[in-house]
XYZ file of C-alpha atoms in Angstrom:
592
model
C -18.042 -43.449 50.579
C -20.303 -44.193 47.928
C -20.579 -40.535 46.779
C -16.600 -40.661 46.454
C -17.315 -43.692 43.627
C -20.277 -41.570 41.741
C -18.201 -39.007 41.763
C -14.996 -40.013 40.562
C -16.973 -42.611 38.228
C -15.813 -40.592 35.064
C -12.221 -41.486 36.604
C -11.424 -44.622 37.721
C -15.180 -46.424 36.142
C -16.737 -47.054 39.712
C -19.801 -48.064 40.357
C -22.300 -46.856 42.649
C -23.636 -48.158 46.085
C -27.568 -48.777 46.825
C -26.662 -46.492 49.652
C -25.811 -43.523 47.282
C -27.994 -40.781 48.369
C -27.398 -38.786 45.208
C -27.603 -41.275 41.877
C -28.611 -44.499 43.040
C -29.370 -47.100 40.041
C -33.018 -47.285 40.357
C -33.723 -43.377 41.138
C -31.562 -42.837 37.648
C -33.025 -45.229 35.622
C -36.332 -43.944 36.048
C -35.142 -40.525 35.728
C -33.589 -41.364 32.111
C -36.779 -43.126 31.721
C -38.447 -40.221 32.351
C -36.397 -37.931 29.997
C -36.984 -40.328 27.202
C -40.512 -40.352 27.374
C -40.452 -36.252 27.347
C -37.994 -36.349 24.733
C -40.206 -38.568 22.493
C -43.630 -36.292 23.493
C -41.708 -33.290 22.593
C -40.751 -34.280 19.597
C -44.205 -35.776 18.633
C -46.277 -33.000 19.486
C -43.833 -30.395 17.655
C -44.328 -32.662 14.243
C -47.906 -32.588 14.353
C -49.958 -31.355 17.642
C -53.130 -32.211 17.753
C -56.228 -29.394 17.555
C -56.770 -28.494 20.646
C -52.949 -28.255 22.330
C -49.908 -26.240 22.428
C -46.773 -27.202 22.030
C -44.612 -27.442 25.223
C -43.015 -25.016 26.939
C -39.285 -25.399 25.646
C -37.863 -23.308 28.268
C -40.121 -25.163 30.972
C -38.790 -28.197 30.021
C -35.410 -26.846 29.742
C -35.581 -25.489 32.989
C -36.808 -29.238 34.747
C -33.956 -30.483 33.314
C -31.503 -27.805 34.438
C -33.112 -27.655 38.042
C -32.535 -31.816 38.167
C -28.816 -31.194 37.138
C -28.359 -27.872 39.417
C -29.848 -29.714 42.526
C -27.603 -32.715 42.206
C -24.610 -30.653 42.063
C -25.522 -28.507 45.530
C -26.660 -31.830 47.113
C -22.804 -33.081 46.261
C -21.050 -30.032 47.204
C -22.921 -30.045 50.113
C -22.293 -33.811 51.240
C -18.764 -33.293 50.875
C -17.559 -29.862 51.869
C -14.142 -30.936 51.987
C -13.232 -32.588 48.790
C -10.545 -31.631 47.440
C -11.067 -28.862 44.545
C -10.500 -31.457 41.459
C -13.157 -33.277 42.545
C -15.318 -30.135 42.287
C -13.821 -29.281 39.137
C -15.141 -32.856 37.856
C -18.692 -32.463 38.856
C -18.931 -29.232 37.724
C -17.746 -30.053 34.376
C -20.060 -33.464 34.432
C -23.093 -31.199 35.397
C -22.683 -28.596 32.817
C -21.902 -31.724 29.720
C -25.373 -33.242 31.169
C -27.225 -29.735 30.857
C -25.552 -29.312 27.388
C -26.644 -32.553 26.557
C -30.576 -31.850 27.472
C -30.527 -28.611 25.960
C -29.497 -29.745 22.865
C -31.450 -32.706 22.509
C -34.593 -30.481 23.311
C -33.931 -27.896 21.337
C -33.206 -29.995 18.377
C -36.448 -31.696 18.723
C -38.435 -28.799 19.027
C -36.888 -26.870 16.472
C -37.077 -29.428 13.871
C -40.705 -28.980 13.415
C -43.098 -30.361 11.110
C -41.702 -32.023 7.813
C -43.011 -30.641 4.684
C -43.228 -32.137 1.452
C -41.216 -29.830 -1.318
C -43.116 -28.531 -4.175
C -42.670 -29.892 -7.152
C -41.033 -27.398 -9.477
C -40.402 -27.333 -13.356
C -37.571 -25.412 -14.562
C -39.555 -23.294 -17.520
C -43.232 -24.317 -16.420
C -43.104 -23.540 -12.371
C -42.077 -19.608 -12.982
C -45.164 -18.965 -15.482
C -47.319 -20.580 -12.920
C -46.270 -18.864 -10.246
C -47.259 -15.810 -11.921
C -50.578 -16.825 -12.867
C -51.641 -18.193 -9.176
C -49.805 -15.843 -7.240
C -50.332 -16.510 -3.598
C -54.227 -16.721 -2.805
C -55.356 -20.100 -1.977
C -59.085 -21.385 -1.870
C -59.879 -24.224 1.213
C -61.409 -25.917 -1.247
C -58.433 -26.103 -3.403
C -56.575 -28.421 -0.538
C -57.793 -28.485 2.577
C -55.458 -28.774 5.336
C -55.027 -29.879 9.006
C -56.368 -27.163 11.035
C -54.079 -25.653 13.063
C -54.484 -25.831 17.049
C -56.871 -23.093 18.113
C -56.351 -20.556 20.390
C -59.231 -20.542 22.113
C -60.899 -24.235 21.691
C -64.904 -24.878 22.820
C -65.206 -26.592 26.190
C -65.867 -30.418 25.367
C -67.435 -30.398 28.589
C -70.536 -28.112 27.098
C -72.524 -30.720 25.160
C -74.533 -27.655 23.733
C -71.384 -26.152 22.306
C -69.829 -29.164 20.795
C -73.620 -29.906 18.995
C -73.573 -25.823 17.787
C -69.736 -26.937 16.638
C -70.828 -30.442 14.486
C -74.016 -29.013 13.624
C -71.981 -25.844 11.776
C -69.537 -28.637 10.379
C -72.058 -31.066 8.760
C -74.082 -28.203 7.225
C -71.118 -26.507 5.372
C -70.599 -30.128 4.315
C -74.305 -30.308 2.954
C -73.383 -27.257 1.281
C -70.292 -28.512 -1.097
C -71.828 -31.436 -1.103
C -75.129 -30.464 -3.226
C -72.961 -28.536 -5.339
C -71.123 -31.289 -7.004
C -68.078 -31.465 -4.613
C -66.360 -35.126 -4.122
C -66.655 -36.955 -1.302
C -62.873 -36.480 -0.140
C -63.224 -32.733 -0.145
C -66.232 -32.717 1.594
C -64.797 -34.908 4.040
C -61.865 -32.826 4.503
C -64.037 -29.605 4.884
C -66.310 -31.122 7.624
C -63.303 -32.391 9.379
C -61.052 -28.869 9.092
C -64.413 -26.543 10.687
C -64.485 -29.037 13.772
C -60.646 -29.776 14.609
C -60.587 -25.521 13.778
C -62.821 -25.542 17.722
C -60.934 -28.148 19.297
C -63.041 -31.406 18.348
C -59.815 -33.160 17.164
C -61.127 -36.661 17.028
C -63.418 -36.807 14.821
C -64.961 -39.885 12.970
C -66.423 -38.557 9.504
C -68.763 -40.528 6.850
C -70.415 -38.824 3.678
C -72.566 -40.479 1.280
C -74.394 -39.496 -1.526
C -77.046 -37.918 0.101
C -76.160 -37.966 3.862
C -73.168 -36.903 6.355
C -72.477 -38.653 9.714
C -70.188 -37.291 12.098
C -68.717 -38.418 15.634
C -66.359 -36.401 17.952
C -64.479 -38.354 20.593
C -64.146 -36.150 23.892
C -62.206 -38.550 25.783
C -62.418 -41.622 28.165
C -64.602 -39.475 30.711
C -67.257 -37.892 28.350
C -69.666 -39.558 25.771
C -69.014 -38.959 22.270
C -71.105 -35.912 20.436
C -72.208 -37.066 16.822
C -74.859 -35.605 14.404
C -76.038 -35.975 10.979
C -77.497 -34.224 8.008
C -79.289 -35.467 4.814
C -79.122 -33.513 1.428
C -82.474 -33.417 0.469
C -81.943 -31.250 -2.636
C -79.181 -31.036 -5.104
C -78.121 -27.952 -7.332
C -75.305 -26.250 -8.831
C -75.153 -22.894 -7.402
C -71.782 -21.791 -7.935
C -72.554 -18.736 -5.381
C -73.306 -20.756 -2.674
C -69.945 -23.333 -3.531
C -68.244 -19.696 -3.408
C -69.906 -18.621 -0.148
C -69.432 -21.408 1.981
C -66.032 -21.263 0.928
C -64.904 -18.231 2.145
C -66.713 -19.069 5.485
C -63.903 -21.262 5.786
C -61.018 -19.353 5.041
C -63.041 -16.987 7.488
C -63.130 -19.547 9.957
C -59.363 -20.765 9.248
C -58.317 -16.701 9.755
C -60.754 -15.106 12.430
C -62.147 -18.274 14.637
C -65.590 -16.257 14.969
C -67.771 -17.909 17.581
C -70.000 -20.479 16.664
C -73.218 -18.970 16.727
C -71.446 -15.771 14.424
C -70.266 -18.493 11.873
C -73.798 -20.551 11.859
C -75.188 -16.766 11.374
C -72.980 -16.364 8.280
C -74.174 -19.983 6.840
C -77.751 -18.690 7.178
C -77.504 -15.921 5.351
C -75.346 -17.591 2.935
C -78.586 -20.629 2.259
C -80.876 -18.281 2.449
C -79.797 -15.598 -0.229
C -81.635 -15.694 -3.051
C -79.601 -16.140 -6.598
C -77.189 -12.998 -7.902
C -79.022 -13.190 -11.328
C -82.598 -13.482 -12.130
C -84.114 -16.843 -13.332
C -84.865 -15.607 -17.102
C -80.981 -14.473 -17.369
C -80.374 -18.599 -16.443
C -82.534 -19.541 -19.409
C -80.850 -17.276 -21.690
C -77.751 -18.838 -20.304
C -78.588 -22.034 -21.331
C -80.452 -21.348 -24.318
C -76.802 -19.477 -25.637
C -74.570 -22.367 -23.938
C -76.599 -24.950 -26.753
C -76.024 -22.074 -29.680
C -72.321 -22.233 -28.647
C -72.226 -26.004 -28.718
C -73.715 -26.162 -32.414
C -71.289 -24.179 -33.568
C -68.799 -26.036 -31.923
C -69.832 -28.905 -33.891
C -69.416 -26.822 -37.573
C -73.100 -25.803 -37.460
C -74.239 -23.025 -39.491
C -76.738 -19.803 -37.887
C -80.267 -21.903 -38.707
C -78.655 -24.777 -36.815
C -77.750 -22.533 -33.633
C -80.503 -20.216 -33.811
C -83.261 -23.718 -33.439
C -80.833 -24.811 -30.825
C -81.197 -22.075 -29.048
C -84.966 -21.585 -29.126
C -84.841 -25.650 -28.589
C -83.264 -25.130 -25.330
C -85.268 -22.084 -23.888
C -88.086 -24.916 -24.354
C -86.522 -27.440 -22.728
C -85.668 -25.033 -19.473
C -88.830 -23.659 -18.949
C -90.635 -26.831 -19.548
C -88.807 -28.727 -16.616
C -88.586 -25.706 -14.725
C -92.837 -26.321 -14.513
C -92.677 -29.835 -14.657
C -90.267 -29.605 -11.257
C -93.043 -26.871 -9.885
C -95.379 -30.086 -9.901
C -92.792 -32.725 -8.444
C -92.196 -34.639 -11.363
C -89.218 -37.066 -11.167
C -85.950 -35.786 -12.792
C -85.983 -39.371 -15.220
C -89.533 -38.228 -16.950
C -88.104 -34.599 -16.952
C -85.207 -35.394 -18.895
C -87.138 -37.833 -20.895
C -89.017 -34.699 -21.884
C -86.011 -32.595 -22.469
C -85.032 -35.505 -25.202
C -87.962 -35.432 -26.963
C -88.192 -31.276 -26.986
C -84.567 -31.516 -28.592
C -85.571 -34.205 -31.233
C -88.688 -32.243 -32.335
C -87.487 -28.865 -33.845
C -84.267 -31.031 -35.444
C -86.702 -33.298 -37.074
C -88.947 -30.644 -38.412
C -86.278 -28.746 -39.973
C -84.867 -31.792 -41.445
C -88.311 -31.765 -43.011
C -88.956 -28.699 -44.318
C -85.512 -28.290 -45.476
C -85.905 -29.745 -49.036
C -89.175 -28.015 -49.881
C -87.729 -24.604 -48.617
C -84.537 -25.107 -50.790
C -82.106 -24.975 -47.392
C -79.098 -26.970 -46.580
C -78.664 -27.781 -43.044
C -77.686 -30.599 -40.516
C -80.124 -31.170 -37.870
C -78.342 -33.772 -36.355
C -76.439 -30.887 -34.832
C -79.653 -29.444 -32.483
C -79.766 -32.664 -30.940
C -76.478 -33.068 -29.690
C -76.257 -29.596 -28.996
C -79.416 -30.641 -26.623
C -78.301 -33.290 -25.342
C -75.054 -31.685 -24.548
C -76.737 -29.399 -22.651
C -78.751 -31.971 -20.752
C -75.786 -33.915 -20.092
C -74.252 -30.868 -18.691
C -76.438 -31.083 -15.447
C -74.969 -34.267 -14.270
C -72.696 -35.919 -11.836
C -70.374 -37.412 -13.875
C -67.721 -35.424 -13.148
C -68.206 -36.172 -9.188
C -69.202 -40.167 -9.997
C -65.519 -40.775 -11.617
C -63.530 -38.562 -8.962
C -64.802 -40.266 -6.280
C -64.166 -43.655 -7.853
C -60.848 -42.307 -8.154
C -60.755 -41.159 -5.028
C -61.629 -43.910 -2.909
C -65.381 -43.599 -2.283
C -66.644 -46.695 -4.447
C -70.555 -45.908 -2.456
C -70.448 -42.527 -3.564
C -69.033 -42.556 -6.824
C -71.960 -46.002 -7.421
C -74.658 -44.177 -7.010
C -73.689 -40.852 -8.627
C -72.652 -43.136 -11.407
C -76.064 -44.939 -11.362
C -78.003 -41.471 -11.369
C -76.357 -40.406 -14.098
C -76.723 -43.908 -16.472
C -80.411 -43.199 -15.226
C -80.971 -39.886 -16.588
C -78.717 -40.438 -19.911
C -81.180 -43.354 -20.289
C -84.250 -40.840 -19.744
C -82.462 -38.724 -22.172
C -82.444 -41.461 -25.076
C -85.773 -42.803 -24.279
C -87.008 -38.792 -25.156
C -85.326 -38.527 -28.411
C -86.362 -42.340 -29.221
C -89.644 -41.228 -28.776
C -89.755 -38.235 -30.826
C -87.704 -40.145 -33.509
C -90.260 -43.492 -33.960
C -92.906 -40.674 -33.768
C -91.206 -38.949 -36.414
C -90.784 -42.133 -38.424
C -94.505 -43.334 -37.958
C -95.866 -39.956 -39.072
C -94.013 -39.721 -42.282
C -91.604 -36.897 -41.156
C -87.812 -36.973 -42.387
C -85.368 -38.262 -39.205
C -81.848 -36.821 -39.361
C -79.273 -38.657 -40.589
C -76.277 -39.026 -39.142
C -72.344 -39.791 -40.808
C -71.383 -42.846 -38.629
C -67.855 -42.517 -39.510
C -66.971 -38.898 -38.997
C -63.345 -37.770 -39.803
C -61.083 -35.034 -37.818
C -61.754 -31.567 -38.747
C -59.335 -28.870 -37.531
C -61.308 -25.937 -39.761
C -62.206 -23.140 -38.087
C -60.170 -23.271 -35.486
C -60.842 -19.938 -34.082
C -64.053 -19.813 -34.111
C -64.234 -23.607 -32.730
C -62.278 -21.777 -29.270
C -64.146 -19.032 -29.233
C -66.964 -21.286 -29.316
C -65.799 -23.402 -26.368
C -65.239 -20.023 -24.448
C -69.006 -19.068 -24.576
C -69.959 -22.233 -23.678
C -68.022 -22.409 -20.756
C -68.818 -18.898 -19.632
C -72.409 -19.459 -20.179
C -72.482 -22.584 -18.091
C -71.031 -21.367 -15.322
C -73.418 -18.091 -16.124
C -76.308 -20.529 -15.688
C -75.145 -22.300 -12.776
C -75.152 -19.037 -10.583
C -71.648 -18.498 -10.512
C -69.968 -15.216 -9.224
C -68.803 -12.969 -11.935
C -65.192 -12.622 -11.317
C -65.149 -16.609 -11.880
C -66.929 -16.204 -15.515
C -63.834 -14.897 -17.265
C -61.892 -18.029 -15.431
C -64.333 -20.843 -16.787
C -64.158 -19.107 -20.327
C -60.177 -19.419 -20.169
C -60.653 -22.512 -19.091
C -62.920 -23.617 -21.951
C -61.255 -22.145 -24.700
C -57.828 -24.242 -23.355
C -59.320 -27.022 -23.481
C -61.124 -26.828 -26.935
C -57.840 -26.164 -28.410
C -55.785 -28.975 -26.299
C -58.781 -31.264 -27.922
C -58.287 -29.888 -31.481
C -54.926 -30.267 -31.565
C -54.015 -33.334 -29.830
C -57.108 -34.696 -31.759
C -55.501 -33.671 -35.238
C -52.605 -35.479 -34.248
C -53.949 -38.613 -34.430
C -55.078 -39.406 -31.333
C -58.421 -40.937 -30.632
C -61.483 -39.158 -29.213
C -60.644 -40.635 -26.064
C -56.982 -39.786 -25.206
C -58.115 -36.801 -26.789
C -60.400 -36.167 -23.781
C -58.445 -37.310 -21.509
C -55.620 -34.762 -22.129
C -57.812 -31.503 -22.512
C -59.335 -32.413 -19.592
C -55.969 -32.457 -17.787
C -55.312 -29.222 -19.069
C -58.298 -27.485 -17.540
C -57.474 -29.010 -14.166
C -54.205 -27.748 -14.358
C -55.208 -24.496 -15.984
C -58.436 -24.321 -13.328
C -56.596 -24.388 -10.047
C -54.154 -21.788 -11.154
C -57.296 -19.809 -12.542
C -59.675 -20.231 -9.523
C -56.911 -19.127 -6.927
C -56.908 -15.896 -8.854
C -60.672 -15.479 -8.687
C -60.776 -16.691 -4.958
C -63.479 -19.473 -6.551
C -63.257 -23.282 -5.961
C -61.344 -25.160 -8.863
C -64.644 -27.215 -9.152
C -66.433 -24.019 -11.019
C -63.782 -24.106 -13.784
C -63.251 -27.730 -13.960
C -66.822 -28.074 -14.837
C -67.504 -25.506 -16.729
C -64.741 -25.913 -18.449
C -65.290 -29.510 -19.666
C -69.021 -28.938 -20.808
C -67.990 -28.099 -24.744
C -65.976 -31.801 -24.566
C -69.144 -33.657 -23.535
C -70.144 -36.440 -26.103
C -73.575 -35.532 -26.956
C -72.772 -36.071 -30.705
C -71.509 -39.783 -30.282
C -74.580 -40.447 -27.779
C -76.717 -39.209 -31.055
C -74.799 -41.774 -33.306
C -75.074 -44.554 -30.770
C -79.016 -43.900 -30.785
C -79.546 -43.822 -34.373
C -77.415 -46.702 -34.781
C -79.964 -48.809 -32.228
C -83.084 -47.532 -33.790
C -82.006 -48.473 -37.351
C -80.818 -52.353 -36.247
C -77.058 -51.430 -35.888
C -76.445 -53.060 -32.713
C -72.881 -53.464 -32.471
C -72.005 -50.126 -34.168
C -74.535 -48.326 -31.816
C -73.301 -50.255 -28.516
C -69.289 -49.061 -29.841
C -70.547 -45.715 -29.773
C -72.524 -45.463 -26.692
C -69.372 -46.981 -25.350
C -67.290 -44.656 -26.660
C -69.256 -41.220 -24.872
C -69.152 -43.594 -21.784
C -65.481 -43.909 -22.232
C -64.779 -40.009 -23.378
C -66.942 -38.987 -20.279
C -64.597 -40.691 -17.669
C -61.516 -39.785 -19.471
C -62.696 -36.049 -19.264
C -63.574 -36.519 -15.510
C -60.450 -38.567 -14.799
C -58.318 -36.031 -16.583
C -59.505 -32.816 -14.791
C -58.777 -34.698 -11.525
C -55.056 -35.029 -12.631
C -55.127 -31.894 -13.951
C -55.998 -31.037 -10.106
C -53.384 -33.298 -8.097
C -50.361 -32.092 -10.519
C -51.590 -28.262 -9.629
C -51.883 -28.969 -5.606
C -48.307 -30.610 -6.359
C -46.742 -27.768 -8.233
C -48.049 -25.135 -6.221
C -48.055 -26.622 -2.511
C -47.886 -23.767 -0.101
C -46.543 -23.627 3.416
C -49.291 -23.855 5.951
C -48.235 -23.323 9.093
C -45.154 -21.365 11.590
C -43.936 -21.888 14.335
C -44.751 -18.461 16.691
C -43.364 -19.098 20.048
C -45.292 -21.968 21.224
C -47.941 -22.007 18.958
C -48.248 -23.361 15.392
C -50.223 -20.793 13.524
C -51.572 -19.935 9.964
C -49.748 -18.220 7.422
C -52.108 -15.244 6.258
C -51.244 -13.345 2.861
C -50.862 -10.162 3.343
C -51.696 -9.109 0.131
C -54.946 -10.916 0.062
C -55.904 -11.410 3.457
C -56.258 -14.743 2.463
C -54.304 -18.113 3.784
């Protein structure tokens, strides 16, 4: 009579026999056992599933569970045919409490879903953003998990899971040569493979090389590949390019070979704007910069000529393989020359002018073409190999950049020529103000001009520029030092430069850099030079210093600028459609 005691159990607290044929102890345990386990998977998978897998099939598993109930109940009724109707009544009930019990507990674990984190939103600020950004997101603004694929690449077909890395670590190469950090490069390697199904994947960039390894499981040998970047440039078309091959990727899932295609044509294309419109780009990016500085129409006119020298001389000196130190070396001592000629013809011809001006509007320019802006974001970012030697290429070419105007000055000095002089102790000057911004504008603008980038990003960098000339201004006529200064104009074109680049569909990076380029300290680099040469040590070392200094705060600042936009404008990234966690796709924009 052991079914009479699981049976009436709820009644009189029985316990079951070993004999029981329906709920014996053992049989039961494991069966809770068993429920626990797909409880906790359930609920696991439906937080985050890994690339590659669907979520279970709720009413499947509801349907085990009711089938388990169901069958003990006829296996009951059947044993004992003639118990008396309340005991039916009590099994009943106790089967219908247990399938409650399972359904609930399932569907509450399925339906809770993946936690988000809540934007961050500020009561006056978050509405004005929200208009600005609207709701088109770049990858490369925050990449994301990739959802689980529909249709995933057999990890079984070693030639398909090569074609799969092999796509991965060349978009990589890609952002990489253009200036991207580490982290984002990481994140876009990592997104294109988990996007096919390689969800395990073991990912290490350096400065000049990306390693990856996909884990197929136990059974099958891992698939890894690797790719050097053999030359780096800023081509803000190609940044732009390989970007939207993601969101591409993220949206359609082409095939492999369509995507690898699509990266071909995108390496391959030659530049949107002919070389001689990059040298006026340049040439009009150093007359901007001298006026920046208060310099007059002699002063920006020589700067400009200055600068068209400078370009097409490395431009031939690169045609003949000449390392990038001597190159900028040269590029010092072309910006040097025309400054200290003026300087000496300007008393004899009656003219007023300060020459000091060309140079840092030269070496501004030089400086431009650096890392710096990666080196400190990855040191910030946790890639202390990276950030190293992008630091110690950049220390190497500002050092080939004094060594050039050191030259020209001593030569100068030796042939009898007049060396511009420089005020060691400059004061704050707010004059001008709007024709300081406007200033900053066309400098921006015609940096990212020169770097190749699209158009509908141009009028972005420019907004970004002039923001952040007039965050400097004013913050600096506050008091504040050069520094802090920096520091918080920089943060404003980060913050201003996400919002901006979502607009244009462009990758923050474009505006954050271009945007920065009128704060560069080629003026205090001058200072701490002429300080040096004339037996100043301490003042010149305070003011090499302080660039060093104003450099990272710009670079640190445009990378908070960056985090507080992701924060403020975080956007939901995936639904839950049936079974399936999939993308949410703008319909506005097409975009994610």
């Amino acid at each position: 009579m052991g079914f009479l005691h699981t049976a009436f159990r709820p009644l009189h607290g029985g316990c079951p026999q070993r004999s029981d044929p329906v709920a014996p102890p053992d049989r039961r345990r494991r069966s809770l056992q068993r429920d626990h386990q797909e409880r906790r998977r359930a609920r696991k998978l439906s937080a985050d599933p890994p690339a590659g897998r669907l979520l279970p099939d709720r009413s499947a598993v509801q349907l085990r569970r009711s089938d388990h109930t169901s069958g003990g109940v006829a296996t009951a009724i059947a044993f004992c045919g003639c118990a008396t109707r309340r005991m039916v009544t009590t099994f009943a009930i106790m089967a219908s409490d247990a399938a409650f019990d399972d359904r609930a507990v399932l569907d509450t674990d399925v339906r809770r879903g993946p936690r988000r984190r809540l934007a961050l939103r500020i009561p006056l600020l978050s509405p004005v953003l929200d208009k600005l950004a609207g709701d088109r997101h770049a990858i490369i603004d925050r990449v994301v998990t990739a959802p689980a694929p529909l249709q995933p690449i057999d990890l079984t077909d070693d030639a398909r899971v090569a074609e799969v890395l092999e796509l991965a670590v060349r978009v990589g190469e890609v952002v990489l040569a253009s200036g991207t950090s580490v982290i984002d490069t990481t994140a876009q390697v990592r997104f294109i493979a988990e996007t096919y199904g390689l969800s395990q994947c073991h990912i290490d960039v350096t400065y000049d090389a990306i390693r990856i390894w996909a884990d197929r499981g136990p059974l099958l040998p891992p698939a890894s590949t690797m790719r050097v970047v053999h030359h780096r440039a800023l081509d803000f078309t190609r940044l732009a390019a390989a970007d939207r091959l993601t969101r591409r990727i993220r949206r359609e899932l082409p095939p492999p070979e369509e995507a690898r295609a699509t990266l071909d044509a995108i390496v391959a294309a030659a530049h949107p704007y002919p070389r001689w419109a990059a040298t006026l780009a340049w040439s009009l990016l150093a007359a901007a910069i001298a006026a920046l500085l208060g310099g007059d129409l002699i002063v920006a006119a020589v700067s400009f000529v200055a600068t068209a020298a400078i370009d097409r001389t490395n431009r031939v000196l690169n045609r003949y393989g000449l390392p990038f130190f001597f190159q900028h070396m040269v590029g010092g001592a072309i910006a040097a020359t025309p400054a200290i000629v003026l300087s000496t013809l300007a008393e004899p011809l009656g003219i007023k002018v300060d020459a000091t001006l060309i140079i840092a509007a030269g070496i501004t320019v030089l400086l431009s073409g650096l890392q710096l802006f990666g080196a400190v974001q990855d040191a910030i970012t946790g890639a202390p190999i990276t950030a190293s030697a992008r630091m110690l290429e950049v220390m190497i070419m500002t050092g080939g950049i004094i060594a050039g105007i050191a030259c020209a000055l001593r030569v100068g000095e030796i042939t009898g020529a007049t060396v511009p002089a420089i005020n060691m102790n400059p004061g704050r000057d707010s004059t001008d103000l709007v024709l300081k911004v406007v200033a900053g504008a066309v400098a921006a603008f015609m940096f990212a001009l020169a770097c190749y980038a699209e158009r509908r990003a141009l009028a972005a960098a420019a907004f970004g520029g002039a923001a952040g000339t007039i965050c400097y201004l004013l913050v600096q006529d506050a008091g504040f030092g050069p520094v802090v200064s920096s520091g918080v104009a920089a943060t404003m074109i980060g913050l201003a430069g996400g919002l901006l680049a979502r607009r244009a569909l462009t990758p923050p990076l474009v505006v954050a850099v271009a945007g920065i380029t009128p704060l560069l300290p080629g003026l205090k680099v001058y200072r701490g030079l002429y300080a040096l040469l004339n037996d100043q040590l301490i003042l010149g070392a305070n003011q090499l210093l302080a660039a060093f200094g104003v450099g990272c705060a710009l670079a640190a600042g445009v990378t908070l600028g960056e985090w507080f936009d992701r924060t403020v404008r975080r956007p939901r990234i995936l639904r839950t459609d049936g079974t399936t966690r999939r993308p949410i796709f703008s319909r506005r924009s097409g975009t994610v």
